[in-house]
Amino acid sequence: MTTPQHPQTPQTPPQPPQPPVSPYAPPSRPTAPPQAGPGERAAIQPQAAPGPYAGQQQGAYGAAPAPAQPMGSPGGYGAPAPAQPQGAPGPYGGQRQAAPEAGYVSPIPVQRTHFGHALASEWTKIRSVRSTMWTLGVMLVLVIGIGLLLTIPLGSLDDLDGMPVLGAGFTGLLLGHLCIITLGVLVMSSEYGTGMIRTTLTACPSRGRVLIAKAVVFFVVAFVLTTIATTLVALAHSSVLSDKGGTEPTGEEWALATVGTGLYVALLGLLALAFGALLRHSAGAITAMLGLVLLPLLLALFMQGESLEDIQQALIEYSVVNNIATLYSTPFLESGPQGWAPVGIIAGVTAAALIGAWAALTARDV
């Protein structure tokens, strides 16, 4: 009788001892599970999650590379590059340029400069410089102060013996106009001394516009202040000396002693401004203007003799000092320019000097 044989259970080989696992050690990747034997259920494998990159899958404990994908498939090595925006054709063959981006837009409104901006700039400079206030202040003190002081001795006289009532204002203006000459030179030459002329011409490259703006601003300031000062002196002399036997002024004489003197002194200051642009040196331009004002009369005083008589007379008639006296109806000589003629003469000379200053400013470097 044969003994039935039972199937023998396969024996599991002994496993080598495992080292102790530290609680602080990082978790290790799981190893592949053993193959299920006959009659055993296969272990459930965790499904891999998609990774953060194309063509990559993430396992239970980290990212694991996905299997190779065919060429041209999405996420594979042969995937086509994303379409790039087409730009403008480049300067070389086959090269493309990217489309230009939008430039910076300033929040400050930008507008074209004009002559009004140059006037505003020159007005800011002439009123913000301390030399302007001091020079004009001294001019007002000399013209008004000396004019009012002269009313005291003249008012004490019983008879002026036909002297023009407004003629006493000549003394104060003879000294005050020297301040206007000095200011006219400084308006132009001081920028060359400090180097400010470079900034001025950089902001306004049109040099003719700069010169005209300086001339307009200075002329208005000089004319207004001189006219106000001479008008105050004329009113004071007329009220005090009208009953002292002096010659009563006519309407034209009033205009010449107020508006005429203001125009003459302002034009004389413009002539000094032109000298400052031509010489570009404050001391040199002031010296040249003082020589132009005082030297003809001084030379005439030393010219004695019949052979020099005509030259002496011409120097006196057309000197600046005699022209100012003519505006007050007290000329040194009966001959020579009368009425508004001195204003016309100085206007012509000043216009010629300004044209020369414009030509020099345009032709020369700063």
mmCIF file of C-alpha atoms in Angstrom:
data_model
loop_
_atom_site.group_PDB
_atom_site.id
_atom_site.type_symbol
_atom_site.label_atom_id
_atom_site.label_comp_id
_atom_site.label_asym_id
_atom_site.label_seq_id
_atom_site.Cartn_x
_atom_site.Cartn_y
_atom_site.Cartn_z
ATOM 1 C CA MET A 1 0.000 0.000 0.000
ATOM 2 C CA THR A 2 1.343 3.183 -1.099
ATOM 3 C CA THR A 3 1.508 6.114 1.365
ATOM 4 C CA PRO A 4 0.113 9.330 -0.106
ATOM 5 C CA GLN A 5 2.627 12.049 -0.385
ATOM 6 C CA HIS A 6 1.697 15.571 0.712
ATOM 7 C CA PRO A 7 3.039 18.543 -1.133
ATOM 8 C CA GLN A 8 5.903 20.034 0.736
ATOM 9 C CA THR A 9 5.845 23.710 1.664
ATOM 10 C CA PRO A 10 8.775 25.533 0.157
ATOM 11 C CA GLN A 11 11.234 26.560 2.744
ATOM 12 C CA THR A 12 12.177 30.276 2.950
ATOM 13 C CA PRO A 13 15.888 30.740 3.071
ATOM 14 C CA PRO A 14 17.120 32.483 6.202
ATOM 15 C CA GLN A 15 17.502 36.291 5.922
ATOM 16 C CA PRO A 16 20.718 37.966 7.032
ATOM 17 C CA PRO A 17 20.381 40.156 10.138
ATOM 18 C CA GLN A 18 19.380 43.763 9.393
ATOM 19 C CA PRO A 19 21.215 46.684 11.018
ATOM 20 C CA PRO A 20 19.197 48.765 13.477
ATOM 21 C CA VAL A 21 17.356 51.682 11.927
ATOM 22 C CA SER A 22 17.970 55.117 13.496
ATOM 23 C CA PRO A 23 14.849 57.217 14.110
ATOM 24 C CA TYR A 24 16.681 60.240 12.650
ATOM 25 C CA ALA A 25 17.712 58.581 9.412
ATOM 26 C CA PRO A 26 15.871 59.747 6.263
ATOM 27 C CA PRO A 27 13.434 57.312 4.818
ATOM 28 C CA SER A 28 14.877 55.108 2.135
ATOM 29 C CA ARG A 29 13.280 54.328 -1.150
ATOM 30 C CA PRO A 30 11.187 51.183 -1.065
ATOM 31 C CA THR A 31 12.644 48.219 -2.858
ATOM 32 C CA ALA A 32 10.768 46.290 -5.439
ATOM 33 C CA PRO A 33 8.335 43.888 -3.758
ATOM 34 C CA PRO A 34 8.969 40.189 -4.213
ATOM 35 C CA GLN A 35 7.090 38.375 -6.899
ATOM 36 C CA ALA A 36 3.941 36.735 -5.740
ATOM 37 C CA GLY A 37 4.127 33.020 -5.546
ATOM 38 C CA PRO A 38 1.492 30.538 -6.714
ATOM 39 C CA GLY A 39 -1.773 31.211 -4.995
ATOM 40 C CA GLU A 40 -0.727 34.526 -3.464
ATOM 41 C CA ARG A 41 -2.237 37.932 -4.211
ATOM 42 C CA ALA A 42 0.043 40.438 -5.805
ATOM 43 C CA ALA A 43 0.859 43.475 -3.674
ATOM 44 C CA ILE A 44 -0.779 46.730 -4.674
ATOM 45 C CA GLN A 45 1.768 49.179 -6.074
ATOM 46 C CA PRO A 46 1.318 52.942 -5.418
ATOM 47 C CA GLN A 47 0.410 54.905 -8.521
ATOM 48 C CA ALA A 48 2.911 57.581 -9.505
ATOM 49 C CA ALA A 49 1.621 61.181 -9.579
ATOM 50 C CA PRO A 50 2.527 63.512 -12.447
ATOM 51 C CA GLY A 51 5.664 65.493 -11.763
ATOM 52 C CA PRO A 52 6.057 69.254 -12.021
ATOM 53 C CA TYR A 53 7.885 69.060 -15.347
ATOM 54 C CA ALA A 54 6.694 67.842 -18.707
ATOM 55 C CA GLY A 55 7.374 64.149 -19.315
ATOM 56 C CA GLN A 56 8.162 63.468 -15.643
ATOM 57 C CA GLN A 57 6.166 61.511 -13.102
ATOM 58 C CA GLN A 58 6.455 61.696 -9.366
ATOM 59 C CA GLY A 59 6.438 58.557 -7.261
ATOM 60 C CA ALA A 60 5.402 58.073 -3.728
ATOM 61 C CA TYR A 61 8.632 59.433 -2.277
ATOM 62 C CA GLY A 62 9.899 61.812 -4.975
ATOM 63 C CA ALA A 63 10.117 62.456 -8.653
ATOM 64 C CA ALA A 64 10.993 59.596 -10.881
ATOM 65 C CA PRO A 65 11.779 59.995 -14.547
ATOM 66 C CA ALA A 66 9.062 58.905 -16.869
ATOM 67 C CA PRO A 67 9.758 56.331 -19.521
ATOM 68 C CA ALA A 68 11.145 57.608 -22.763
ATOM 69 C CA GLN A 69 8.525 59.024 -25.068
ATOM 70 C CA PRO A 70 8.548 58.909 -28.811
ATOM 71 C CA MET A 71 9.937 61.776 -30.795
ATOM 72 C CA GLY A 72 7.556 64.659 -31.259
ATOM 73 C CA SER A 73 5.229 63.691 -28.429
ATOM 74 C CA PRO A 74 4.272 66.372 -25.884
ATOM 75 C CA GLY A 75 6.724 66.505 -23.032
ATOM 76 C CA GLY A 76 9.367 64.347 -24.714
ATOM 77 C CA TYR A 77 12.854 65.223 -25.813
ATOM 78 C CA GLY A 78 11.698 65.651 -29.375
ATOM 79 C CA ALA A 79 8.833 68.001 -28.494
ATOM 80 C CA PRO A 80 8.761 71.069 -30.711
ATOM 81 C CA ALA A 81 9.676 74.426 -29.090
ATOM 82 C CA PRO A 82 6.800 76.811 -28.397
ATOM 83 C CA ALA A 83 6.101 79.318 -31.107
ATOM 84 C CA GLN A 84 8.038 82.598 -30.702
ATOM 85 C CA PRO A 85 6.621 85.985 -31.733
ATOM 86 C CA GLN A 86 7.854 87.109 -35.089
ATOM 87 C CA GLY A 87 9.923 90.302 -35.032
ATOM 88 C CA ALA A 88 11.157 92.702 -37.654
ATOM 89 C CA PRO A 89 13.811 91.551 -40.115
ATOM 90 C CA GLY A 90 17.334 92.093 -38.748
ATOM 91 C CA PRO A 91 20.213 93.906 -40.428
ATOM 92 C CA TYR A 92 21.835 90.614 -41.432
ATOM 93 C CA GLY A 93 20.418 87.811 -43.556
ATOM 94 C CA GLY A 94 18.223 85.306 -41.772
ATOM 95 C CA GLN A 95 18.221 87.231 -38.477
ATOM 96 C CA ARG A 96 15.063 88.499 -36.858
ATOM 97 C CA GLN A 97 14.726 91.252 -34.295
ATOM 98 C CA ALA A 98 12.238 91.253 -31.488
ATOM 99 C CA ALA A 99 9.514 93.861 -31.569
ATOM 100 C CA PRO A 100 10.596 97.024 -29.684
ATOM 101 C CA GLU A 101 9.079 97.625 -26.302
ATOM 102 C CA ALA A 102 7.292 100.830 -25.342
ATOM 103 C CA GLY A 103 9.727 103.579 -24.167
ATOM 104 C CA TYR A 104 9.643 105.581 -20.947
ATOM 105 C CA VAL A 105 6.965 108.225 -20.818
ATOM 106 C CA SER A 106 7.687 111.101 -18.436
ATOM 107 C CA PRO A 107 4.809 112.171 -16.202
ATOM 108 C CA ILE A 108 5.995 115.790 -16.554
ATOM 109 C CA PRO A 109 4.345 117.472 -19.542
ATOM 110 C CA VAL A 110 6.889 118.365 -22.250
ATOM 111 C CA GLN A 111 6.317 121.351 -24.496
ATOM 112 C CA ARG A 112 8.327 123.254 -27.065
ATOM 113 C CA THR A 113 10.350 126.136 -25.696
ATOM 114 C CA HIS A 114 9.671 129.623 -26.966
ATOM 115 C CA PHE A 115 10.797 133.197 -26.392
ATOM 116 C CA GLY A 116 8.591 133.537 -23.318
ATOM 117 C CA HIS A 117 10.609 130.847 -21.542
ATOM 118 C CA ALA A 118 13.838 132.754 -22.240
ATOM 119 C CA LEU A 119 12.266 135.935 -20.851
ATOM 120 C CA ALA A 120 11.126 134.117 -17.703
ATOM 121 C CA SER A 121 14.610 132.669 -17.216
ATOM 122 C CA GLU A 122 16.335 136.054 -17.555
ATOM 123 C CA TRP A 123 13.802 137.704 -15.273
ATOM 124 C CA THR A 124 14.451 135.043 -12.622
ATOM 125 C CA LYS A 125 18.195 135.574 -12.872
ATOM 126 C CA ILE A 126 18.149 139.373 -12.794
ATOM 127 C CA ARG A 127 15.842 139.579 -9.775
ATOM 128 C CA SER A 128 17.513 136.787 -7.785
ATOM 129 C CA VAL A 129 21.073 138.176 -7.961
ATOM 130 C CA ARG A 130 22.032 140.409 -5.040
ATOM 131 C CA SER A 131 24.138 142.715 -7.202
ATOM 132 C CA THR A 132 20.967 143.774 -9.041
ATOM 133 C CA MET A 133 19.262 144.933 -5.854
ATOM 134 C CA TRP A 134 22.345 146.746 -4.605
ATOM 135 C CA THR A 135 23.055 148.475 -7.915
ATOM 136 C CA LEU A 136 19.483 149.596 -8.493
ATOM 137 C CA GLY A 137 19.142 150.614 -4.843
ATOM 138 C CA VAL A 138 22.207 152.860 -5.088
ATOM 139 C CA MET A 139 20.868 154.349 -8.331
ATOM 140 C CA LEU A 140 17.537 155.249 -6.709
ATOM 141 C CA VAL A 141 19.289 156.742 -3.694
ATOM 142 C CA LEU A 142 21.518 158.899 -5.877
ATOM 143 C CA VAL A 143 18.828 160.135 -8.274
ATOM 144 C CA ILE A 144 16.042 160.697 -5.763
ATOM 145 C CA GLY A 145 18.209 161.575 -2.774
ATOM 146 C CA ILE A 146 20.380 164.186 -4.508
ATOM 147 C CA GLY A 147 17.371 165.556 -6.375
ATOM 148 C CA LEU A 148 15.409 166.112 -3.174
ATOM 149 C CA LEU A 149 18.408 167.522 -1.321
ATOM 150 C CA LEU A 150 18.885 170.159 -4.013
ATOM 151 C CA THR A 151 15.420 171.524 -3.341
ATOM 152 C CA ILE A 152 16.652 172.861 0.015
ATOM 153 C CA PRO A 153 19.303 175.335 -1.267
ATOM 154 C CA LEU A 154 17.344 176.168 -4.399
ATOM 155 C CA GLY A 155 14.158 176.737 -2.422
ATOM 156 C CA SER A 156 15.936 179.256 -0.209
ATOM 157 C CA LEU A 157 16.738 181.504 -3.198
ATOM 158 C CA ASP A 158 14.506 184.442 -3.926
ATOM 159 C CA ASP A 159 14.999 184.354 -7.691
ATOM 160 C CA LEU A 160 16.237 181.535 -9.942
ATOM 161 C CA ASP A 161 16.945 184.051 -12.699
ATOM 162 C CA GLY A 162 15.251 182.108 -15.490
ATOM 163 C CA MET A 163 16.828 178.726 -14.674
ATOM 164 C CA PRO A 164 14.730 175.772 -15.879
ATOM 165 C CA VAL A 165 12.712 174.413 -12.984
ATOM 166 C CA LEU A 166 13.419 170.776 -13.899
ATOM 167 C CA GLY A 167 17.113 171.322 -14.650
ATOM 168 C CA ALA A 168 18.233 170.567 -11.096
ATOM 169 C CA GLY A 169 17.515 166.863 -11.625
ATOM 170 C CA PHE A 170 20.544 166.610 -13.912
ATOM 171 C CA THR A 171 23.018 166.289 -11.016
ATOM 172 C CA GLY A 172 21.440 163.209 -9.473
ATOM 173 C CA LEU A 173 20.981 161.431 -12.817
ATOM 174 C CA LEU A 174 24.582 162.184 -13.827
ATOM 175 C CA LEU A 175 25.739 159.984 -10.952
ATOM 176 C CA GLY A 176 22.882 157.474 -11.034
ATOM 177 C CA HIS A 177 23.330 156.485 -14.667
ATOM 178 C CA LEU A 178 26.762 155.064 -13.817
ATOM 179 C CA CYS A 179 24.990 152.387 -11.742
ATOM 180 C CA ILE A 180 22.836 151.430 -14.740
ATOM 181 C CA ILE A 181 25.964 151.110 -16.872
ATOM 182 C CA THR A 182 27.553 148.813 -14.283
ATOM 183 C CA LEU A 183 24.435 146.654 -14.061
ATOM 184 C CA GLY A 184 24.199 146.386 -17.848
ATOM 185 C CA VAL A 185 27.741 145.012 -18.029
ATOM 186 C CA LEU A 186 27.159 142.544 -15.175
ATOM 187 C CA VAL A 187 23.974 141.136 -16.702
ATOM 188 C CA MET A 188 26.057 139.671 -19.518
ATOM 189 C CA SER A 189 29.657 139.416 -18.352
ATOM 190 C CA SER A 190 28.962 137.902 -14.920
ATOM 191 C CA GLU A 191 27.775 134.676 -16.568
ATOM 192 C CA TYR A 192 31.111 134.380 -18.353
ATOM 193 C CA GLY A 193 32.954 134.893 -15.066
ATOM 194 C CA THR A 194 30.987 132.208 -13.195
ATOM 195 C CA GLY A 195 30.612 129.792 -16.128
ATOM 196 C CA MET A 196 26.810 130.082 -15.985
ATOM 197 C CA ILE A 197 26.793 131.006 -19.670
ATOM 198 C CA ARG A 198 27.418 127.321 -20.522
ATOM 199 C CA THR A 199 24.262 126.274 -18.698
ATOM 200 C CA THR A 200 22.306 129.122 -20.269
ATOM 201 C CA LEU A 201 23.342 128.229 -23.814
ATOM 202 C CA THR A 202 22.783 124.518 -23.166
ATOM 203 C CA ALA A 203 19.218 125.177 -22.033
ATOM 204 C CA CYS A 204 18.669 127.619 -24.911
ATOM 205 C CA PRO A 205 21.008 126.860 -27.845
ATOM 206 C CA SER A 206 19.649 129.831 -29.822
ATOM 207 C CA ARG A 207 22.191 132.479 -28.835
ATOM 208 C CA GLY A 208 20.317 135.281 -30.518
ATOM 209 C CA ARG A 209 17.269 134.457 -28.396
ATOM 210 C CA VAL A 210 19.392 134.588 -25.227
ATOM 211 C CA LEU A 211 20.844 137.997 -26.139
ATOM 212 C CA ILE A 212 17.448 139.472 -27.048
ATOM 213 C CA ALA A 213 15.854 138.115 -23.859
ATOM 214 C CA LYS A 214 18.588 139.660 -21.716
ATOM 215 C CA ALA A 215 18.272 142.970 -23.557
ATOM 216 C CA VAL A 216 14.476 143.118 -23.223
ATOM 217 C CA VAL A 217 14.407 142.250 -19.515
ATOM 218 C CA PHE A 218 17.200 144.652 -18.637
ATOM 219 C CA PHE A 219 15.782 147.479 -20.743
ATOM 220 C CA VAL A 220 12.347 147.210 -19.117
ATOM 221 C CA VAL A 221 13.802 147.170 -15.591
ATOM 222 C CA ALA A 222 16.168 150.080 -16.229
ATOM 223 C CA PHE A 223 13.576 152.187 -18.065
ATOM 224 C CA VAL A 224 10.821 151.721 -15.478
ATOM 225 C CA LEU A 225 12.988 152.465 -12.429
ATOM 226 C CA THR A 226 14.792 155.413 -14.021
ATOM 227 C CA THR A 227 11.536 156.955 -15.226
ATOM 228 C CA ILE A 228 9.947 156.578 -11.785
ATOM 229 C CA ALA A 229 12.961 158.177 -10.088
ATOM 230 C CA THR A 230 13.203 161.123 -12.486
ATOM 231 C CA THR A 231 9.440 161.674 -12.336
ATOM 232 C CA LEU A 232 9.485 161.911 -8.540
ATOM 233 C CA VAL A 233 12.356 164.405 -8.665
ATOM 234 C CA ALA A 234 10.608 166.455 -11.375
ATOM 235 C CA LEU A 235 7.405 166.634 -9.336
ATOM 236 C CA ALA A 236 9.318 167.725 -6.230
ATOM 237 C CA HIS A 237 11.217 170.445 -8.103
ATOM 238 C CA SER A 238 8.103 171.681 -9.848
ATOM 239 C CA SER A 239 6.169 172.008 -6.589
ATOM 240 C CA VAL A 240 8.969 173.767 -4.697
ATOM 241 C CA LEU A 241 10.593 175.932 -7.381
ATOM 242 C CA SER A 242 7.620 176.948 -9.504
ATOM 243 C CA ASP A 243 7.244 180.323 -7.717
ATOM 244 C CA LYS A 244 10.957 181.149 -7.522
ATOM 245 C CA GLY A 245 11.286 182.878 -10.853
ATOM 246 C CA GLY A 246 12.388 179.836 -12.826
ATOM 247 C CA THR A 247 11.302 178.883 -16.348
ATOM 248 C CA GLU A 248 8.107 176.851 -16.270
ATOM 249 C CA PRO A 249 8.486 173.554 -18.192
ATOM 250 C CA THR A 250 6.402 172.853 -21.253
ATOM 251 C CA GLY A 251 4.814 169.513 -22.050
ATOM 252 C CA GLU A 252 7.763 168.466 -24.181
ATOM 253 C CA GLU A 253 10.212 169.439 -21.469
ATOM 254 C CA TRP A 254 8.240 167.353 -18.972
ATOM 255 C CA ALA A 255 8.405 164.364 -21.318
ATOM 256 C CA LEU A 256 12.125 164.841 -21.947
ATOM 257 C CA ALA A 257 12.954 165.185 -18.227
ATOM 258 C CA THR A 258 11.022 162.002 -17.315
ATOM 259 C CA VAL A 259 10.408 159.574 -20.181
ATOM 260 C CA GLY A 260 13.288 160.887 -22.297
ATOM 261 C CA THR A 261 15.843 160.479 -19.517
ATOM 262 C CA GLY A 262 14.471 157.004 -18.755
ATOM 263 C CA LEU A 263 14.892 155.975 -22.394
ATOM 264 C CA TYR A 264 18.359 157.482 -22.678
ATOM 265 C CA VAL A 265 19.715 155.821 -19.526
ATOM 266 C CA ALA A 266 18.120 152.452 -20.384
ATOM 267 C CA LEU A 267 19.639 152.557 -23.884
ATOM 268 C CA LEU A 268 22.984 153.477 -22.357
ATOM 269 C CA GLY A 269 22.669 150.381 -20.157
ATOM 270 C CA LEU A 270 21.930 148.266 -23.246
ATOM 271 C CA LEU A 271 25.098 149.626 -24.808
ATOM 272 C CA ALA A 272 26.968 148.474 -21.706
ATOM 273 C CA LEU A 273 25.337 145.031 -22.046
ATOM 274 C CA ALA A 274 26.608 144.803 -25.628
ATOM 275 C CA PHE A 275 30.104 145.749 -24.430
ATOM 276 C CA GLY A 276 29.885 142.953 -21.846
ATOM 277 C CA ALA A 277 29.016 140.441 -24.586
ATOM 278 C CA LEU A 278 31.856 141.668 -26.796
ATOM 279 C CA LEU A 279 34.580 141.783 -24.131
ATOM 280 C CA ARG A 280 33.256 138.983 -21.853
ATOM 281 C CA HIS A 281 35.065 140.591 -18.916
ATOM 282 C CA SER A 282 33.328 142.700 -16.258
ATOM 283 C CA ALA A 283 36.171 145.027 -15.313
ATOM 284 C CA GLY A 284 37.223 145.590 -18.914
ATOM 285 C CA ALA A 285 33.700 146.339 -20.119
ATOM 286 C CA ILE A 286 32.958 148.722 -17.233
ATOM 287 C CA THR A 287 36.226 150.567 -17.848
ATOM 288 C CA ALA A 288 35.468 150.872 -21.566
ATOM 289 C CA MET A 289 31.997 152.266 -20.860
ATOM 290 C CA LEU A 290 33.270 154.796 -18.331
ATOM 291 C CA GLY A 291 35.820 155.929 -20.883
ATOM 292 C CA LEU A 292 33.091 156.298 -23.504
ATOM 293 C CA VAL A 293 30.979 158.392 -21.124
ATOM 294 C CA LEU A 294 33.598 160.613 -19.498
ATOM 295 C CA LEU A 295 36.621 160.691 -21.798
ATOM 296 C CA PRO A 296 35.206 162.887 -24.635
ATOM 297 C CA LEU A 297 34.322 165.704 -22.239
ATOM 298 C CA LEU A 298 37.657 165.455 -20.417
ATOM 299 C CA LEU A 299 39.580 165.558 -23.685
ATOM 300 C CA ALA A 300 37.602 168.609 -24.795
ATOM 301 C CA LEU A 301 38.583 170.486 -21.650
ATOM 302 C CA PHE A 302 42.272 170.093 -22.465
ATOM 303 C CA MET A 303 41.990 170.993 -26.132
ATOM 304 C CA GLN A 304 42.948 174.634 -26.318
ATOM 305 C CA GLY A 305 43.771 176.524 -29.492
ATOM 306 C CA GLU A 306 42.056 177.596 -32.657
ATOM 307 C CA SER A 307 43.189 174.545 -34.632
ATOM 308 C CA LEU A 308 41.393 172.198 -32.215
ATOM 309 C CA GLU A 309 38.306 174.292 -31.731
ATOM 310 C CA ASP A 310 36.091 172.295 -34.102
ATOM 311 C CA ILE A 311 37.121 168.967 -32.556
ATOM 312 C CA GLN A 312 36.582 170.358 -29.076
ATOM 313 C CA GLN A 313 33.095 171.560 -29.950
ATOM 314 C CA ALA A 314 32.114 168.217 -31.500
ATOM 315 C CA LEU A 315 33.349 166.276 -28.477
ATOM 316 C CA ILE A 316 31.302 168.443 -26.140
ATOM 317 C CA GLU A 317 28.146 168.417 -28.280
ATOM 318 C CA TYR A 318 27.999 164.634 -28.662
ATOM 319 C CA SER A 319 29.274 163.612 -25.267
ATOM 320 C CA VAL A 320 26.963 161.587 -23.027
ATOM 321 C CA VAL A 321 27.101 164.178 -20.254
ATOM 322 C CA ASN A 322 26.000 166.994 -22.581
ATOM 323 C CA ASN A 323 23.198 164.842 -24.017
ATOM 324 C CA ILE A 324 21.794 164.201 -20.525
ATOM 325 C CA ALA A 325 21.983 167.923 -19.799
ATOM 326 C CA THR A 326 20.164 168.609 -23.061
ATOM 327 C CA LEU A 327 17.249 166.445 -21.935
ATOM 328 C CA TYR A 328 16.950 168.732 -18.882
ATOM 329 C CA SER A 329 17.043 171.850 -21.118
ATOM 330 C CA THR A 330 20.471 172.843 -19.755
ATOM 331 C CA PRO A 331 22.969 172.014 -22.574
ATOM 332 C CA PHE A 332 26.582 173.100 -22.339
ATOM 333 C CA LEU A 333 26.454 174.610 -25.830
ATOM 334 C CA GLU A 334 23.617 176.111 -27.805
ATOM 335 C CA SER A 335 24.602 174.076 -30.850
ATOM 336 C CA GLY A 336 24.405 170.329 -31.127
ATOM 337 C CA PRO A 337 21.502 167.856 -30.865
ATOM 338 C CA GLN A 338 18.320 169.251 -29.342
ATOM 339 C CA GLY A 339 15.016 167.791 -28.172
ATOM 340 C CA TRP A 340 14.711 164.022 -28.765
ATOM 341 C CA ALA A 341 17.838 163.891 -30.951
ATOM 342 C CA PRO A 342 20.114 162.583 -28.123
ATOM 343 C CA VAL A 343 17.738 159.629 -27.641
ATOM 344 C CA GLY A 344 17.877 158.830 -31.356
ATOM 345 C CA ILE A 345 21.688 159.019 -31.418
ATOM 346 C CA ILE A 346 22.161 156.653 -28.489
ATOM 347 C CA ALA A 347 19.534 154.308 -29.950
ATOM 348 C CA GLY A 348 21.471 154.028 -33.227
ATOM 349 C CA VAL A 349 24.798 153.435 -31.477
ATOM 350 C CA THR A 350 23.235 150.807 -29.188
ATOM 351 C CA ALA A 351 21.604 148.967 -32.110
ATOM 352 C CA ALA A 352 24.953 148.740 -33.912
ATOM 353 C CA ALA A 353 26.661 147.469 -30.760
ATOM 354 C CA LEU A 354 23.964 144.823 -30.197
ATOM 355 C CA ILE A 355 24.350 143.577 -33.770
ATOM 356 C CA GLY A 356 28.088 143.242 -33.204
ATOM 357 C CA ALA A 357 27.460 141.441 -29.894
ATOM 358 C CA TRP A 358 25.075 139.008 -31.621
ATOM 359 C CA ALA A 359 27.648 138.271 -34.334
ATOM 360 C CA ALA A 360 30.409 137.710 -31.755
ATOM 361 C CA LEU A 361 28.177 135.534 -29.560
ATOM 362 C CA THR A 362 27.190 133.373 -32.536
ATOM 363 C CA ALA A 363 30.679 133.006 -33.984
ATOM 364 C CA ARG A 364 32.691 132.397 -30.806
ATOM 365 C CA ASP A 365 32.682 129.457 -28.460
ATOM 366 C CA VAL A 366 31.694 129.952 -24.839
#
